[in-house]
Every structure is written in structure tokens, then in C-alpha cells.
Amino acid sequence: MSDDGQPAPGHGYRKGPVLLRGEQIPATTSDQRLLSRTDPSSWLHDDPWRVMRIQSEFVEGFGALAEIGPAVSVFGSARTPADDPVYEVAVEVGRLLVEAGYGVITGGGPGIMEAANRGAKKAGGLSVGLGIELPFEQGMNEYVDLGVNFRYFFARKTMFVKYSEGFVVLPGGFGTLDELFEALTLVQTHKVIEFPIVLVGRDYWQGLVDWISGPVLSRGMISAADVELLQIVDTAEEAVQIVRERGAELRAEEEAAVRAAAADRAAAEDSSR
């Protein structure tokens, strides 16, 4: 199965470095066991060891991804079949991102994830998949060149954010919405740089944006500037263009900040002489 329960027979179930199939597949995930409190005293024995396992996930993820260079995360449904027009849009997104100088990061599964990895791989770029342990069979799609499997969602989410310079979001379900709002919240609260967040498919996303810019904004739950964090387009070309333009702006801002810091240091040295 994929990471949202779609059939993907024969791939097996990844539990860290271990591959399980058939009756060996557990009924619960590491996340479920971590968050369960059925035995009020079990954490005294189990949780300290889980901390070591969690630490190892971060170490392995950072080590595997540290040198991938500029990259963009592409989110979307695992349920999208290859004959769906949205699948082709995702392939084009992956291809154009590579041509723009970016690697492509997905959840490594089927559907939109597979499509974006496929486009990146066929364009000769870096195709990354960040998989997740779930209580049904799953596996990396065949277009992933660099794959990392995680036990814990929070460790996986950290990797998406840490190694991405933008987020392109195609139609998807709860998992996609979770990833979208995670990125949106981090940008809104300035926990990360204001990377672009682009929604592809106006017919799919417009209702969500209307709700955000309507009741959510009018009742003071967000500010008007927050609405501008989301941009909707209909084509892969438009999505990648936004990512490229925002990337150029961020690089220019960083270079200006470096020059300003150097000027301040030089001025301080001159005044101390």
C-alpha cells in the first residue's frame, strides 16, 4: 500500500532499515506506539530508547540530504492515476524544476509523488523521495534516485522543510493538506524564510483560498498579508516561474545582507583605528 492506503503490492513495508512483508508487517506504526498511553508506566522503559531512535532518524536524514543543493518539495495525492491530466502536470512540474536548477523532493510514493519524481529523473535531475512507515505495504516509486525512509512523521516533515526552497502543491487529500498548512504556518510565523507556496489547479484549490480570504480573514483569524502567502496557478510553467522569481529575490536579499554586514564590519574597524 502507499502512504495513504492505496494498493502498491510487492513493495514491502519499511521499518527503518528493515524490510517486512506478509505476516511480518506490524499492525501499528512507530508513531502510534510513541503517542500511545495505554500503559501509564511503560514510557519509563520504552521512551528513552525511542529518543535514541528519533535522534538516529535526524542524523541519517541530515547526512543523506546535506549536499543535495537547491530543491523544491512537490506535494500531492498518492491516489492520482497515471492517466489523470493532473499526473501529467506533475511530471511537467518535476521536469521544469530540474531545468530551472532545482532538485525535486516528494514523499516517494505513487500518484503525484511518482509523477514529479518521474519528471525530475527524465530531465536528468536529482529525484528525492522521503518515505514513511505505515501499517500497510508501501515502497518508493521507481523514479526516486535518493530515498530515505522514516519511522516518524515529524522527522520526515523536518526534512521537507529544511531542504526545500519552495513548495508546489497539486491536488491531494488530508496528507497533502497537512503538508501544505505545515509549510504555510512555518512561513507565516517566520520560522522559515518566506519561500514560495504555489497551489496548482485553480478548480481544485479556489474554494479553499476563498474560505481563507473570506470567513477566516473577516473574523480576524489571520491578517491580509497572510492570504498573499498562497498563490494559485493552473499550469506547471506558472508554478515554476513563481518559484524561480522568488528564488532570485531571496538570493538577491541574501547577497545584499552579506554586503551590508561586510560594510558594517569595515566601518567598525575604521572607527576603532
XYZ file of C-alpha atoms in Angstrom:
273
model
C 0.000 0.000 0.000
C 1.017 3.597 -0.442
C 1.262 6.176 2.333
C -2.454 6.884 2.153
C -3.581 3.296 1.882
C -3.596 2.778 -1.876
C -2.598 -0.642 -3.243
C 1.068 -0.992 -4.103
C 1.609 -4.759 -3.875
C 5.016 -6.356 -3.616
C 6.990 -3.377 -2.380
C 7.043 -4.433 1.235
C 6.878 -2.499 4.494
C 9.868 -0.431 5.561
C 10.600 -0.176 9.266
C 13.761 1.872 9.381
C 16.394 -0.235 7.608
C 14.273 -3.387 7.900
C 12.042 -4.687 5.075
C 8.941 -6.667 6.107
C 6.332 -8.481 4.013
C 3.269 -10.649 4.536
C 2.521 -11.595 8.130
C 5.651 -9.809 9.341
C 4.008 -6.412 8.750
C 3.044 -4.890 12.145
C -0.469 -3.667 12.899
C 0.725 -0.334 14.351
C 3.299 2.258 13.391
C 6.188 3.711 15.363
C 4.215 6.961 15.633
C 1.236 5.118 17.144
C 3.417 3.363 19.686
C 5.225 6.603 20.552
C 1.991 8.527 21.153
C 0.051 5.738 22.865
C -0.508 5.995 26.633
C -2.320 2.724 27.314
C 0.245 1.749 29.932
C 0.943 4.799 32.129
C 4.323 3.453 33.274
C 5.645 1.953 30.042
C 7.238 5.254 28.957
C 9.778 4.806 31.766
C 11.176 1.814 29.913
C 10.355 2.494 26.270
C 10.540 6.241 25.573
C 14.204 6.841 26.456
C 15.147 4.267 23.822
C 12.765 5.862 21.345
C 14.634 9.134 21.803
C 17.775 7.411 20.508
C 15.856 6.058 17.518
C 14.395 9.502 16.788
C 17.861 11.012 17.025
C 19.164 8.460 14.546
C 16.432 9.404 12.062
C 17.517 13.032 12.135
C 21.192 12.102 11.844
C 20.560 9.760 8.912
C 18.256 12.243 7.182
C 20.636 15.169 7.588
C 23.527 13.032 6.388
C 21.704 11.788 3.308
C 20.342 15.185 2.234
C 23.039 17.630 3.332
C 24.574 18.033 -0.124
C 21.560 17.864 -2.435
C 21.711 21.561 -3.310
C 18.704 23.762 -4.120
C 15.481 21.742 -4.128
C 11.719 22.174 -4.144
C 9.146 19.927 -2.455
C 6.194 18.770 -4.543
C 3.124 17.593 -2.620
C 0.026 15.842 -3.945
C -2.187 12.796 -3.758
C -0.945 9.213 -3.905
C -4.321 8.297 -5.432
C -3.859 10.103 -8.744
C -3.616 7.548 -11.587
C -1.121 7.872 -14.414
C -3.874 8.608 -16.950
C -5.157 11.626 -14.988
C -4.285 15.010 -16.572
C -3.058 16.188 -13.151
C -0.435 13.414 -13.232
C 0.957 14.879 -16.440
C 1.024 18.341 -14.887
C 3.089 16.938 -12.010
C 5.508 15.300 -14.460
C 5.924 18.679 -16.127
C 6.467 20.374 -12.756
C 9.284 17.941 -11.984
C 10.897 18.457 -15.385
C 10.711 22.242 -15.296
C 12.071 22.435 -11.750
C 15.131 20.463 -12.825
C 15.589 22.688 -15.858
C 15.406 25.683 -13.506
C 18.275 24.250 -11.450
C 16.367 22.575 -8.629
C 16.198 19.040 -7.315
C 12.732 17.604 -6.649
C 11.648 16.231 -3.266
C 8.449 14.216 -2.803
C 7.045 11.703 -0.342
C 8.407 8.967 -2.602
C 5.070 7.215 -3.137
C 2.758 6.738 -6.130
C 0.415 9.241 -7.798
C 1.522 12.871 -7.841
C 4.708 11.978 -5.976
C 5.666 9.433 -8.595
C 4.829 11.883 -11.376
C 7.049 14.659 -10.010
C 9.918 12.221 -9.415
C 9.407 10.881 -12.918
C 9.667 14.325 -14.477
C 12.797 15.118 -12.480
C 14.511 11.853 -13.342
C 13.723 12.063 -17.052
C 15.107 15.610 -17.101
C 18.383 14.316 -15.676
C 18.000 16.000 -12.280
C 18.004 14.901 -8.676
C 14.867 12.968 -7.695
C 14.416 12.571 -3.929
C 11.807 10.543 -2.032
C 11.120 10.785 1.694
C 9.127 7.693 2.635
C 7.186 6.945 5.804
C 6.421 3.816 7.831
C 2.712 2.961 7.821
C 0.716 -0.144 8.767
C 0.274 -1.336 5.183
C 2.648 -2.260 2.396
C 4.363 0.599 0.629
C 7.545 1.416 -1.237
C 9.478 4.069 -3.070
C 8.386 4.693 -6.616
C 10.822 3.633 -9.300
C 11.796 7.200 -10.229
C 13.420 8.030 -6.883
C 17.221 8.213 -7.080
C 17.807 9.203 -3.452
C 15.347 7.735 -0.984
C 15.154 7.999 2.798
C 12.583 6.081 4.847
C 11.329 7.474 8.153
C 9.515 5.945 11.103
C 8.202 9.282 12.386
C 6.179 11.882 10.521
C 7.741 14.793 12.401
C 11.268 13.763 11.392
C 10.150 13.425 7.768
C 8.427 16.842 7.840
C 11.600 18.443 9.133
C 13.490 17.148 6.103
C 10.868 18.505 3.699
C 11.204 21.962 5.194
C 14.946 22.042 5.854
C 15.984 21.074 2.345
C 13.337 22.890 0.268
C 13.381 26.392 -1.178
C 9.749 26.297 -2.186
C 6.606 24.174 -2.163
C 4.480 23.241 -5.157
C 1.179 21.669 -4.119
C -1.052 19.732 -6.504
C -4.492 18.277 -5.675
C -4.433 15.929 -2.714
C -6.179 14.789 0.424
C -5.516 15.002 4.163
C -1.803 14.250 3.860
C -1.345 16.953 1.238
C -3.368 19.444 3.276
C -1.271 18.641 6.331
C 1.947 19.295 4.425
C 0.522 22.473 2.899
C -0.565 24.002 6.204
C 2.636 22.922 7.929
C 4.651 24.889 5.359
C 2.193 27.785 5.453
C 2.348 28.056 9.247
C 6.143 27.996 9.303
C 6.329 30.775 6.699
C 3.604 32.837 8.417
C 5.337 32.637 11.801
C 8.770 33.334 10.278
C 10.148 30.029 11.455
C 11.479 29.670 7.908
C 12.291 32.146 5.152
C 9.291 33.270 3.105
C 9.644 30.560 0.489
C 7.011 30.394 -2.261
C 3.950 28.183 -1.742
C 2.177 27.543 -5.040
C -1.138 25.721 -5.466
C -1.560 24.128 -8.899
C -5.134 23.659 -10.135
C -7.455 26.607 -9.632
C -10.587 24.473 -9.965
C -9.397 22.324 -7.057
C -7.924 24.936 -4.708
C -10.050 28.054 -5.271
C -12.686 27.040 -2.719
C -10.036 26.673 -0.021
C -8.488 30.041 -0.832
C -11.933 31.684 -0.900
C -12.614 30.324 2.584
C -9.253 31.557 3.869
C -9.665 35.012 2.314
C -13.346 35.132 3.339
C -14.506 33.875 6.770
C -11.003 33.228 8.141
C -9.770 36.722 7.256
C -13.006 38.595 8.024
C -13.156 37.142 11.533
C -9.610 38.266 12.243
C -8.069 34.803 12.424
C -5.313 35.844 10.003
C -4.045 39.109 8.537
C -4.477 40.273 4.944
C -0.770 39.693 4.331
C -1.185 36.019 5.235
C -3.561 35.471 2.321
C -0.784 36.573 -0.039
C 1.386 33.669 1.082
C -0.674 31.357 -1.158
C -0.552 31.683 -4.927
C -2.809 29.728 -7.291
C -1.911 28.828 -10.872
C -3.191 26.419 -13.487
C -0.022 25.309 -15.252
C 3.338 23.817 -14.399
C 5.047 26.680 -16.209
C 3.374 29.290 -13.997
C 4.217 27.371 -10.828
C 7.895 27.011 -11.654
C 8.125 30.630 -12.787
C 6.912 31.774 -9.357
C 9.476 29.527 -7.670
C 12.256 30.881 -9.900
C 11.329 34.520 -9.375
C 11.034 34.163 -5.616
C 14.315 32.252 -5.525
C 16.045 35.086 -7.365
C 14.558 37.617 -4.920
C 15.753 35.625 -1.907
C 19.261 35.264 -3.333
C 19.402 38.998 -4.026
C 18.253 39.746 -0.472
C 20.871 37.383 0.952
C 23.640 38.944 -1.133
C 22.550 42.439 -0.056
C 22.579 41.348 3.583
C 26.103 39.934 3.194
C 27.310 43.175 1.600
C 25.677 45.250 4.345
C 27.277 43.115 7.056
C 30.682 43.458 5.395
C 30.244 47.238 5.175
C 29.276 47.414 8.850
C 32.367 45.431 9.838
C 34.608 47.645 7.742
C 33.053 50.780 9.264
C 33.527 49.399 12.769
C 37.177 48.600 12.055
C 37.773 52.113 10.670
C 36.204 53.755 13.710
C 38.388 51.712 16.076
C 41.649 52.846 14.472
